[in-house]
Amino acid sequence: METDCTHHDSAAPEAETGETVPKSAPTPLPPGTRLLHIGPHKTGTTSIQSALFAAKGAMAGHGVDFPAHSRHPMEAALAVCARPGMMGDARPTERHWQRLVDAVHATGRRTSVVSSEFFADAPDDEAIARIVGDLGRGQGRGQGRDQGRDQGRVHVLVTLRPLAKIMPSQWQQYVQNGLRMSYEDWLEHMLRKAPYEKPNPSFWRRHRHDRLVERWVRVVGAENVTVVVVDDRDRDGLMRTFESLLGLPDGLLVPVPDTANRSLTLAETEMLRKLNMEFRGNGLPDEVYSRMVRGGAVMHMKNACRPAPDDARITTPHWALEAAAGIGAEMAGRIAAMGVQVLGDPALLSVVPSVASAEETASPRIDPEVAAHALYGALAVAAAIPAYPPVSVRSVHQTPSKELVRVLGHRVLKRLKRA
C-alpha cells in the first residue's frame, strides 16, 4: 500500500441492484493449454477446486486433466512460493512441488487445470517465472521448447470478489491461524495504519488485486491472463466459466458440499480468538495448536455445528466498506488498462454494500453445544495420542498455573511427535 486507503474516492453505486448481469460464455482456450488458477483467497477457490476434483474422471473423457493428487495441492504451491504454511504445520518441501510438476507433465499435450490460491503469494517475478516455466514444460524429451514458449502454454486465471466481502472472511481465517486481534482493530491496521502490513502482510499481497494481476502479466503477458469477477448472485457462474474456458459441457461441474470449509460465525471466531490469546500467553508450541486447536476443536466444531440464521455475523463498519469500495474502483480501473481478458462486471468490485449489512450487532454469545463440540474435538485428538509415561515432578499444588499449562503443552507435543 502506498497511500492511506481511506483517501480513495469511489465512483461506485451505493447498493447492489439485485439484478444479475448478463454475460456471454468465454471462448475456450486452445487444446493443450495448462490453466493455472491462482485465486486469490476467498474468491470461490475451494468450491471450484472441489468441483474439479469430483469431476476429474468425467473431464478426462473430454480431453481435460486435473493432475493434482488431491483437491487442493496446497503444499506444492506453498513450497514453490517459499511459504511456511499454517501455524504449527510441517513446512512443505521441494518434493511437494516436483510431484505436482511431474503430474502436470504426464498430461502431455492434453488440456489440464491446476488451482491453488497460494500461488497468489508468489513473492516476486522470479518465483512466478519458475512456476510458469516448470508447469509449461513437459512435452517430451528432445523437443527443445524454450522458456518463452513454455510459458505460452500456461494461461493464468485470477478470480476476484469485492474487498467488502473478502475482509470479514479473511479475518476469521487469520484467527484460525492464531491471530489475536479484534476485527475492528484489524481493519484499522489494514486500512488506516501505514504501511498496512501488520499483523498480516499477506493480506495486501493477495488482495491488492491490480498489483497481483500486474505481477503475473509482467511474466506471462496480458494475452495469457484472464480475470473473472465473481458475482455472488450467480451461484453457479464460476462453474460455468471454468467449463467454457476448458471446453467442457455445460453442467459438468457441480458444487460439492463441504462443511469443513464454512466460515466461523462471530461467536465462534471470538471464542477462538480468546483461546489464541491464552495459547500465546502461556507459550505453548505451535504444533499443539495445529493438531489440537485447528485440526481438533475447530474442525469438529465446523463439521458438527450448522450456524443458525440468527447467529451474529461478522459485520464491517461503514467507514471500512467505503474505503474498500474506493480501493476496488481503483483496482478495477488499473486492471482494465492492462489489456487482460476480463469476464464479469468489474463494477461489482466497487459497490458499497447496503447499510443493513454494516449494522452493529449484539455481543456474540457462544452456544454451549458449540463450545462442547469444540472441546470434544480437542479431546478426541488428545485421546488418539499414544500414552506417554508419567514423569516424577514436584506436586501440582506447588506449581504455578501458567507453568502447569506450559508443561502440559510440551508433553502433548512430545506425544504428537511420537505419534
Tab-separated table of C-alpha atoms in Angstrom:
chain	number	residue	atom	x	y	z
A	1	MET	CA	0.000	0.000	0.000
A	2	GLU	CA	1.426	3.370	-0.985
A	3	THR	CA	-1.293	5.758	0.191
A	4	ASP	CA	-3.824	5.876	3.004
A	5	CYS	CA	-6.588	3.586	1.798
A	6	THR	CA	-9.325	5.789	3.246
A	7	HIS	CA	-8.417	8.585	0.826
A	8	HIS	CA	-9.530	6.760	-2.320
A	9	ASP	CA	-12.647	8.148	-3.994
A	10	SER	CA	-15.307	5.701	-5.037
A	11	ALA	CA	-17.402	6.153	-8.139
A	12	ALA	CA	-19.359	3.065	-7.164
A	13	PRO	CA	-23.111	2.796	-6.663
A	14	GLU	CA	-24.158	2.770	-3.021
A	15	ALA	CA	-26.007	-0.528	-3.047
A	16	GLU	CA	-26.368	-3.647	-5.126
A	17	THR	CA	-29.310	-3.630	-7.500
A	18	GLY	CA	-30.075	-7.332	-7.183
A	19	GLU	CA	-30.088	-7.698	-10.986
A	20	THR	CA	-27.914	-10.388	-12.491
A	21	VAL	CA	-25.546	-9.014	-15.093
A	22	PRO	CA	-25.968	-10.926	-18.378
A	23	LYS	CA	-22.806	-12.385	-19.758
A	24	SER	CA	-21.787	-14.480	-22.722
A	25	ALA	CA	-19.683	-17.607	-22.429
A	26	PRO	CA	-15.939	-17.009	-22.930
A	27	THR	CA	-14.116	-18.598	-25.856
A	28	PRO	CA	-12.490	-21.944	-24.939
A	29	LEU	CA	-8.732	-21.895	-24.513
A	30	PRO	CA	-6.655	-23.723	-27.162
A	31	PRO	CA	-6.323	-27.500	-26.678
A	32	GLY	CA	-3.204	-28.347	-24.687
A	33	THR	CA	-3.407	-25.216	-22.513
A	34	ARG	CA	-2.382	-25.571	-18.885
A	35	LEU	CA	-4.861	-23.430	-16.984
A	36	LEU	CA	-3.354	-22.128	-13.740
A	37	HIS	CA	-5.902	-20.725	-11.277
A	38	ILE	CA	-4.079	-18.616	-8.680
A	39	GLY	CA	-7.040	-17.466	-6.591
A	40	PRO	CA	-6.526	-15.340	-4.546
A	41	HIS	CA	-8.061	-16.445	-1.238
A	42	LYS	CA	-11.783	-16.089	-0.547
A	43	THR	CA	-12.819	-15.832	-4.194
A	44	GLY	CA	-14.567	-19.191	-4.604
A	45	THR	CA	-11.368	-21.222	-4.749
A	46	THR	CA	-12.466	-24.115	-2.537
A	47	SER	CA	-15.790	-24.567	-4.306
A	48	ILE	CA	-14.200	-24.732	-7.755
A	49	GLN	CA	-11.378	-26.988	-6.545
A	50	SER	CA	-13.897	-29.417	-5.040
A	51	ALA	CA	-15.975	-29.426	-8.219
A	52	LEU	CA	-12.940	-30.017	-10.452
A	53	PHE	CA	-11.639	-32.831	-8.264
A	54	ALA	CA	-15.035	-34.544	-8.110
A	55	ALA	CA	-15.396	-34.347	-11.899
A	56	LYS	CA	-11.827	-35.314	-12.843
A	57	GLY	CA	-12.956	-38.642	-14.337
A	58	ALA	CA	-15.679	-37.048	-16.417
A	59	MET	CA	-13.372	-34.230	-17.521
A	60	ALA	CA	-10.770	-36.714	-18.716
A	61	GLY	CA	-13.338	-38.057	-21.165
A	62	HIS	CA	-13.481	-34.603	-22.703
A	63	GLY	CA	-9.727	-34.175	-23.003
A	64	VAL	CA	-9.162	-32.199	-19.794
A	65	ASP	CA	-6.993	-33.465	-16.932
A	66	PHE	CA	-6.903	-32.475	-13.264
A	67	PRO	CA	-3.370	-33.669	-12.471
A	68	ALA	CA	-3.210	-32.823	-8.748
A	69	HIS	CA	-3.390	-35.821	-6.424
A	70	SER	CA	-5.796	-34.046	-4.061
A	71	ARG	CA	-8.493	-31.395	-4.264
A	72	HIS	CA	-6.032	-28.659	-3.409
A	73	PRO	CA	-2.259	-29.039	-3.984
A	74	MET	CA	-1.587	-26.561	-1.183
A	75	GLU	CA	1.789	-27.989	-0.145
A	76	ALA	CA	3.104	-27.744	-3.694
A	77	ALA	CA	2.085	-24.097	-4.025
A	78	LEU	CA	3.465	-23.214	-0.606
A	79	ALA	CA	6.781	-24.899	-1.412
A	80	VAL	CA	7.375	-23.110	-4.714
A	81	CYS	CA	6.326	-19.782	-3.168
A	82	ALA	CA	8.651	-20.363	-0.184
A	83	ARG	CA	5.735	-20.033	2.247
A	84	PRO	CA	5.787	-21.788	5.642
A	85	GLY	CA	2.166	-22.943	5.650
A	86	MET	CA	-0.307	-22.839	8.503
A	87	MET	CA	0.821	-22.240	12.079
A	88	GLY	CA	2.283	-25.423	13.546
A	89	ASP	CA	2.128	-27.448	10.312
A	90	ALA	CA	5.216	-29.079	8.819
A	91	ARG	CA	6.906	-26.843	6.248
A	92	PRO	CA	6.295	-28.049	2.671
A	93	THR	CA	9.346	-29.179	0.702
A	94	GLU	CA	10.563	-29.121	-2.884
A	95	ARG	CA	9.314	-32.709	-3.165
A	96	HIS	CA	5.695	-31.498	-2.962
A	97	TRP	CA	6.219	-29.084	-5.852
A	98	GLN	CA	8.083	-31.577	-8.004
A	99	ARG	CA	5.323	-34.143	-7.546
A	100	LEU	CA	2.777	-31.702	-8.944
A	101	VAL	CA	5.065	-30.679	-11.804
A	102	ASP	CA	5.598	-34.330	-12.748
A	103	ALA	CA	1.843	-34.946	-12.709
A	104	VAL	CA	1.259	-31.946	-14.987
A	105	HIS	CA	3.996	-33.086	-17.376
A	106	ALA	CA	2.359	-36.516	-17.525
A	107	THR	CA	-0.699	-34.944	-19.169
A	108	GLY	CA	1.417	-34.297	-22.282
A	109	ARG	CA	-0.438	-32.281	-24.913
A	110	ARG	CA	-3.836	-32.589	-23.238
A	111	THR	CA	-5.515	-29.631	-21.586
A	112	SER	CA	-5.020	-29.529	-17.816
A	113	VAL	CA	-6.052	-27.344	-14.891
A	114	VAL	CA	-4.287	-26.620	-11.583
A	115	SER	CA	-5.808	-24.499	-8.826
A	116	SER	CA	-4.364	-23.101	-5.587
A	117	GLU	CA	-4.954	-19.704	-4.026
A	118	PHE	CA	-1.468	-19.877	-2.526
A	119	PHE	CA	0.063	-19.207	-5.951
A	120	ALA	CA	-1.099	-15.616	-5.341
A	121	ASP	CA	1.556	-15.476	-2.599
A	122	ALA	CA	4.421	-15.805	-5.101
A	123	PRO	CA	6.949	-13.298	-3.716
A	124	ASP	CA	8.454	-11.893	-6.922
A	125	ASP	CA	8.796	-12.150	-10.699
A	126	GLU	CA	11.474	-14.817	-10.378
A	127	ALA	CA	9.150	-17.099	-8.413
A	128	ILE	CA	6.312	-16.526	-10.885
A	129	ALA	CA	8.633	-17.275	-13.821
A	130	ARG	CA	9.681	-20.509	-12.174
A	131	ILE	CA	6.073	-21.582	-11.541
A	132	VAL	CA	5.035	-20.888	-15.119
A	133	GLY	CA	8.239	-22.309	-16.603
A	134	ASP	CA	8.063	-25.552	-14.595
A	135	LEU	CA	4.400	-26.140	-15.382
A	136	GLY	CA	4.760	-25.140	-19.036
A	137	ARG	CA	7.453	-27.663	-19.846
A	138	GLY	CA	6.978	-31.391	-20.294
A	139	GLN	CA	6.090	-32.002	-23.936
A	140	GLY	CA	8.654	-34.725	-24.121
A	141	ARG	CA	12.419	-35.025	-24.331
A	142	GLY	CA	14.309	-33.567	-27.225
A	143	GLN	CA	11.578	-31.143	-28.270
A	144	GLY	CA	13.682	-28.121	-27.333
A	145	ARG	CA	10.892	-25.827	-26.202
A	146	ASP	CA	12.365	-22.601	-24.812
A	147	GLN	CA	11.067	-20.930	-21.663
A	148	GLY	CA	9.054	-18.298	-23.534
A	149	ARG	CA	7.140	-20.930	-25.479
A	150	ASP	CA	6.699	-22.985	-22.304
A	151	GLN	CA	5.120	-20.001	-20.628
A	152	GLY	CA	2.802	-19.564	-23.602
A	153	ARG	CA	1.234	-22.932	-22.830
A	154	VAL	CA	0.191	-21.685	-19.380
A	155	HIS	CA	-2.861	-19.464	-19.076
A	156	VAL	CA	-3.308	-17.717	-15.723
A	157	LEU	CA	-6.791	-17.313	-14.265
A	158	VAL	CA	-7.441	-14.820	-11.450
A	159	THR	CA	-10.783	-14.790	-9.624
A	160	LEU	CA	-11.852	-11.616	-7.810
A	161	ARG	CA	-14.551	-10.608	-5.328
A	162	PRO	CA	-15.229	-7.223	-3.681
A	163	LEU	CA	-12.945	-6.416	-0.756
A	164	ALA	CA	-16.003	-5.745	1.405
A	165	LYS	CA	-16.860	-9.443	1.141
A	166	ILE	CA	-13.300	-10.667	1.435
A	167	MET	CA	-12.293	-8.751	4.578
A	168	PRO	CA	-14.503	-10.455	7.216
A	169	SER	CA	-13.874	-13.879	5.740
A	170	GLN	CA	-10.122	-13.346	5.581
A	171	TRP	CA	-10.025	-12.015	9.166
A	172	GLN	CA	-11.707	-15.097	10.616
A	173	GLN	CA	-9.337	-17.257	8.552
A	174	TYR	CA	-6.368	-15.437	10.070
A	175	VAL	CA	-7.889	-16.076	13.516
A	176	GLN	CA	-7.922	-19.789	12.646
A	177	ASN	CA	-4.176	-19.410	12.147
A	178	GLY	CA	-3.534	-17.821	15.537
A	179	LEU	CA	-4.475	-14.126	15.080
A	180	ARG	CA	-5.438	-12.418	18.361
A	181	MET	CA	-6.538	-9.009	17.058
A	182	SER	CA	-10.222	-7.999	17.024
A	183	TYR	CA	-11.922	-7.320	13.692
A	184	GLU	CA	-12.187	-3.561	14.316
A	185	ASP	CA	-8.511	-3.300	15.247
A	186	TRP	CA	-7.518	-5.451	12.289
A	187	LEU	CA	-9.437	-3.188	9.895
A	188	GLU	CA	-7.734	-0.141	11.404
A	189	HIS	CA	-4.320	-1.683	10.702
A	190	MET	CA	-5.186	-2.874	7.193
A	191	LEU	CA	-6.889	0.336	6.052
A	192	ARG	CA	-5.611	3.220	8.150
A	193	LYS	CA	-2.173	2.459	9.557
A	194	ALA	CA	0.656	2.673	7.053
A	195	PRO	CA	2.401	0.627	5.776
A	196	TYR	CA	-0.746	-1.544	6.133
A	197	GLU	CA	1.311	-4.716	6.729
A	198	LYS	CA	0.611	-5.571	10.369
A	199	PRO	CA	-0.391	-8.008	11.628
A	200	ASN	CA	-0.895	-9.802	8.272
A	201	PRO	CA	1.442	-8.684	5.461
A	202	SER	CA	-0.054	-11.364	3.208
A	203	PHE	CA	-3.430	-9.583	3.019
A	204	TRP	CA	-2.492	-6.845	0.580
A	205	ARG	CA	-0.030	-9.129	-1.196
A	206	ARG	CA	-3.084	-11.203	-2.102
A	207	HIS	CA	-5.824	-8.634	-2.246
A	208	ARG	CA	-4.333	-5.569	-3.852
A	209	HIS	CA	-5.715	-7.258	-6.943
A	210	ASP	CA	-4.419	-4.822	-9.534
A	211	ARG	CA	-0.847	-5.366	-8.395
A	212	LEU	CA	-1.416	-9.120	-8.225
A	213	VAL	CA	-2.568	-9.196	-11.858
A	214	GLU	CA	0.247	-6.853	-12.868
A	215	ARG	CA	2.915	-9.160	-11.391
A	216	TRP	CA	1.694	-12.120	-13.418
A	217	VAL	CA	1.200	-10.061	-16.593
A	218	ARG	CA	4.846	-8.998	-16.427
A	219	VAL	CA	5.866	-12.643	-16.703
A	220	VAL	CA	3.287	-14.296	-18.969
A	221	GLY	CA	1.898	-11.345	-20.945
A	222	ALA	CA	-1.603	-9.866	-20.885
A	223	GLU	CA	-2.787	-12.279	-23.581
A	224	ASN	CA	-2.193	-15.172	-21.202
A	225	VAL	CA	-4.158	-13.794	-18.253
A	226	THR	CA	-7.922	-13.905	-17.656
A	227	VAL	CA	-9.587	-12.110	-14.752
A	228	VAL	CA	-13.003	-13.329	-13.571
A	229	VAL	CA	-15.109	-11.055	-11.372
A	230	VAL	CA	-17.198	-13.458	-9.299
A	231	ASP	CA	-20.844	-12.452	-8.901
A	232	ASP	CA	-22.223	-13.942	-5.684
A	233	ARG	CA	-25.755	-13.545	-7.044
A	234	ASP	CA	-24.959	-16.171	-9.694
A	235	ARG	CA	-24.117	-19.213	-7.572
A	236	ASP	CA	-23.044	-21.416	-10.467
A	237	GLY	CA	-21.443	-18.697	-12.560
A	238	LEU	CA	-17.872	-19.618	-11.704
A	239	MET	CA	-18.524	-23.276	-12.571
A	240	ARG	CA	-19.893	-22.284	-15.978
A	241	THR	CA	-16.909	-20.002	-16.627
A	242	PHE	CA	-14.436	-22.807	-15.976
A	243	GLU	CA	-16.453	-25.151	-18.205
A	244	SER	CA	-16.382	-22.626	-21.050
A	245	LEU	CA	-12.663	-21.920	-20.767
A	246	LEU	CA	-11.851	-25.643	-20.623
A	247	GLY	CA	-14.274	-26.605	-23.418
A	248	LEU	CA	-16.369	-28.793	-21.103
A	249	PRO	CA	-20.113	-29.495	-21.442
A	250	ASP	CA	-22.427	-27.172	-19.560
A	251	GLY	CA	-23.397	-28.582	-16.165
A	252	LEU	CA	-20.452	-30.987	-15.833
A	253	LEU	CA	-19.063	-29.120	-12.813
A	254	VAL	CA	-21.381	-29.107	-9.800
A	255	PRO	CA	-20.934	-27.778	-6.252
A	256	VAL	CA	-19.737	-30.253	-3.633
A	257	PRO	CA	-20.999	-29.732	-0.044
A	258	ASP	CA	-18.092	-29.104	2.333
A	259	THR	CA	-18.952	-28.207	5.925
A	260	ALA	CA	-15.257	-28.153	6.860
A	261	ASN	CA	-14.781	-25.135	4.608
A	262	ARG	CA	-17.515	-22.974	6.127
A	263	SER	CA	-16.547	-19.683	7.740
A	264	LEU	CA	-16.817	-19.341	11.500
A	265	THR	CA	-19.594	-17.268	12.999
A	266	LEU	CA	-18.716	-14.164	15.003
A	267	ALA	CA	-19.220	-16.030	18.288
A	268	GLU	CA	-17.089	-18.959	17.143
A	269	THR	CA	-14.363	-16.643	15.901
A	270	GLU	CA	-14.351	-14.648	19.127
A	271	MET	CA	-14.122	-17.838	21.185
A	272	LEU	CA	-11.151	-18.959	19.100
A	273	ARG	CA	-9.535	-15.506	19.278
A	274	LYS	CA	-9.711	-15.553	23.085
A	275	LEU	CA	-8.240	-19.054	23.049
A	276	ASN	CA	-5.417	-17.755	20.841
A	277	MET	CA	-4.642	-15.114	23.453
A	278	GLU	CA	-4.444	-17.744	26.192
A	279	PHE	CA	-2.410	-20.025	23.966
A	280	ARG	CA	0.212	-17.391	23.191
A	281	GLY	CA	0.209	-16.072	26.736
A	282	ASN	CA	1.249	-19.459	28.057
A	283	GLY	CA	3.936	-20.140	25.469
A	284	LEU	CA	2.551	-23.403	24.092
A	285	PRO	CA	4.209	-24.929	20.996
A	286	ASP	CA	2.702	-24.165	17.574
A	287	GLU	CA	2.477	-27.877	16.791
A	288	VAL	CA	-0.049	-28.296	19.609
A	289	TYR	CA	-2.172	-25.527	18.090
A	290	SER	CA	-2.128	-27.175	14.673
A	291	ARG	CA	-3.137	-30.595	15.932
A	292	MET	CA	-5.484	-29.908	18.838
A	293	VAL	CA	-6.973	-26.479	18.119
A	294	ARG	CA	-7.211	-26.106	14.338
A	295	GLY	CA	-7.302	-29.823	13.487
A	296	GLY	CA	-9.308	-30.854	16.542
A	297	ALA	CA	-11.523	-28.203	18.137
A	298	VAL	CA	-12.165	-26.026	15.083
A	299	MET	CA	-12.559	-28.869	12.603
A	300	HIS	CA	-15.024	-30.782	14.781
A	301	MET	CA	-16.991	-27.607	15.501
A	302	LYS	CA	-17.300	-26.856	11.787
A	303	ASN	CA	-18.406	-30.367	10.916
A	304	ALA	CA	-20.818	-30.857	13.821
A	305	CYS	CA	-22.449	-27.424	14.102
A	306	ARG	CA	-24.573	-25.716	11.489
A	307	PRO	CA	-24.797	-21.945	12.058
A	308	ALA	CA	-28.302	-20.712	12.904
A	309	PRO	CA	-29.910	-17.952	10.809
A	310	ASP	CA	-29.950	-15.609	13.807
A	311	ASP	CA	-26.277	-16.124	14.732
A	312	ALA	CA	-24.376	-12.846	14.964
A	313	ARG	CA	-22.445	-12.146	11.790
A	314	ILE	CA	-19.039	-10.576	11.373
A	315	THR	CA	-20.069	-7.067	10.369
A	316	THR	CA	-17.876	-4.438	8.767
A	317	PRO	CA	-18.230	-0.790	9.846
A	318	HIS	CA	-19.425	1.601	7.162
A	319	TRP	CA	-16.164	3.559	7.023
A	320	ALA	CA	-14.323	0.351	6.106
A	321	LEU	CA	-16.921	-0.574	3.466
A	322	GLU	CA	-16.483	2.810	1.812
A	323	ALA	CA	-12.698	2.525	1.945
A	324	ALA	CA	-12.862	-0.959	0.411
A	325	ALA	CA	-15.142	0.262	-2.374
A	326	GLY	CA	-12.758	3.110	-3.173
A	327	ILE	CA	-9.819	0.740	-3.416
A	328	GLY	CA	-11.962	-1.616	-5.516
A	329	ALA	CA	-12.755	1.133	-8.003
A	330	GLU	CA	-9.081	1.999	-8.335
A	331	MET	CA	-8.112	-1.646	-8.817
A	332	ALA	CA	-10.809	-2.247	-11.434
A	333	GLY	CA	-9.602	0.747	-13.435
A	334	ARG	CA	-5.981	-0.339	-13.390
A	335	ILE	CA	-6.828	-3.933	-14.343
A	336	ALA	CA	-8.955	-2.743	-17.280
A	337	ALA	CA	-5.955	-0.797	-18.603
A	338	MET	CA	-3.665	-3.839	-18.606
A	339	GLY	CA	-5.225	-5.469	-21.665
A	340	VAL	CA	-6.147	-8.753	-19.965
A	341	GLN	CA	-9.404	-10.546	-20.678
A	342	VAL	CA	-11.942	-9.561	-18.003
A	343	LEU	CA	-15.039	-11.719	-17.513
A	344	GLY	CA	-17.896	-10.484	-15.363
A	345	ASP	CA	-18.778	-6.997	-14.176
A	346	PRO	CA	-15.807	-5.013	-12.775
A	347	ALA	CA	-18.251	-2.514	-11.230
A	348	LEU	CA	-19.029	-5.127	-8.567
A	349	LEU	CA	-15.570	-4.548	-7.093
A	350	SER	CA	-16.512	-1.006	-6.073
A	351	VAL	CA	-20.050	-1.489	-4.751
A	352	VAL	CA	-20.706	-0.216	-1.224
A	353	PRO	CA	-22.953	-2.836	0.443
A	354	SER	CA	-26.225	-1.645	1.912
A	355	VAL	CA	-26.107	-0.064	5.365
A	356	ALA	CA	-28.015	-3.017	6.797
A	357	SER	CA	-25.005	-5.267	6.238
A	358	ALA	CA	-22.863	-2.947	8.307
A	359	GLU	CA	-25.130	-2.515	11.327
A	360	GLU	CA	-23.686	-3.186	14.750
A	361	THR	CA	-24.749	-6.454	16.354
A	362	ALA	CA	-25.090	-7.507	19.947
A	363	SER	CA	-22.141	-9.056	21.734
A	364	PRO	CA	-21.728	-12.592	20.434
A	365	ARG	CA	-22.546	-15.455	22.775
A	366	ILE	CA	-21.260	-18.935	22.118
A	367	ASP	CA	-23.877	-21.659	22.255
A	368	PRO	CA	-22.989	-24.264	24.930
A	369	GLU	CA	-23.464	-27.018	22.348
A	370	VAL	CA	-20.978	-25.363	20.006
A	371	ALA	CA	-18.451	-24.995	22.829
A	372	ALA	CA	-18.959	-28.641	23.761
A	373	HIS	CA	-18.273	-29.791	20.202
A	374	ALA	CA	-15.112	-27.696	20.073
A	375	LEU	CA	-13.889	-29.127	23.372
A	376	TYR	CA	-14.720	-32.651	22.249
A	377	GLY	CA	-12.728	-32.160	19.055
A	378	ALA	CA	-9.616	-31.276	21.054
A	379	LEU	CA	-10.172	-34.170	23.466
A	380	ALA	CA	-10.636	-36.612	20.589
A	381	VAL	CA	-7.241	-35.643	19.186
A	382	ALA	CA	-5.645	-35.948	22.608
A	383	ALA	CA	-7.214	-39.374	23.131
A	384	ALA	CA	-5.751	-40.608	19.857
A	385	ILE	CA	-2.203	-39.847	21.012
A	386	PRO	CA	-0.370	-42.914	22.384
A	387	ALA	CA	0.003	-42.958	26.149
A	388	TYR	CA	3.047	-41.136	27.428
A	389	PRO	CA	4.786	-42.462	30.569
A	390	PRO	CA	4.364	-40.154	33.584
A	391	VAL	CA	7.365	-38.218	34.821
A	392	SER	CA	8.002	-37.658	38.512
A	393	VAL	CA	7.890	-33.905	39.257
A	394	ARG	CA	7.009	-31.702	42.185
A	395	SER	CA	3.374	-31.837	43.303
A	396	VAL	CA	0.771	-29.928	41.336
A	397	HIS	CA	-0.193	-27.592	44.183
A	398	GLN	CA	3.415	-26.404	44.333
A	399	THR	CA	3.461	-25.434	40.653
A	400	PRO	CA	2.141	-22.089	39.273
A	401	SER	CA	-0.846	-22.487	36.925
A	402	LYS	CA	0.915	-20.933	33.924
A	403	GLU	CA	3.782	-23.370	34.303
A	404	LEU	CA	1.343	-26.256	34.512
A	405	VAL	CA	-0.231	-25.226	31.211
A	406	ARG	CA	3.189	-24.844	29.614
A	407	VAL	CA	4.338	-28.274	30.819
A	408	LEU	CA	1.103	-29.856	29.589
A	409	GLY	CA	1.613	-28.307	26.173
A	410	HIS	CA	5.147	-29.635	25.864
A	411	ARG	CA	4.041	-33.123	26.931
A	412	VAL	CA	1.272	-33.105	24.332
A	413	LEU	CA	3.828	-32.015	21.726
A	414	LYS	CA	6.102	-34.926	22.631
A	415	ARG	CA	3.168	-37.298	22.242
A	416	LEU	CA	2.323	-35.767	18.863
A	417	LYS	CA	5.886	-36.301	17.678
A	418	ARG	CA	5.847	-39.907	18.867
A	419	ALA	CA	2.525	-40.417	17.104
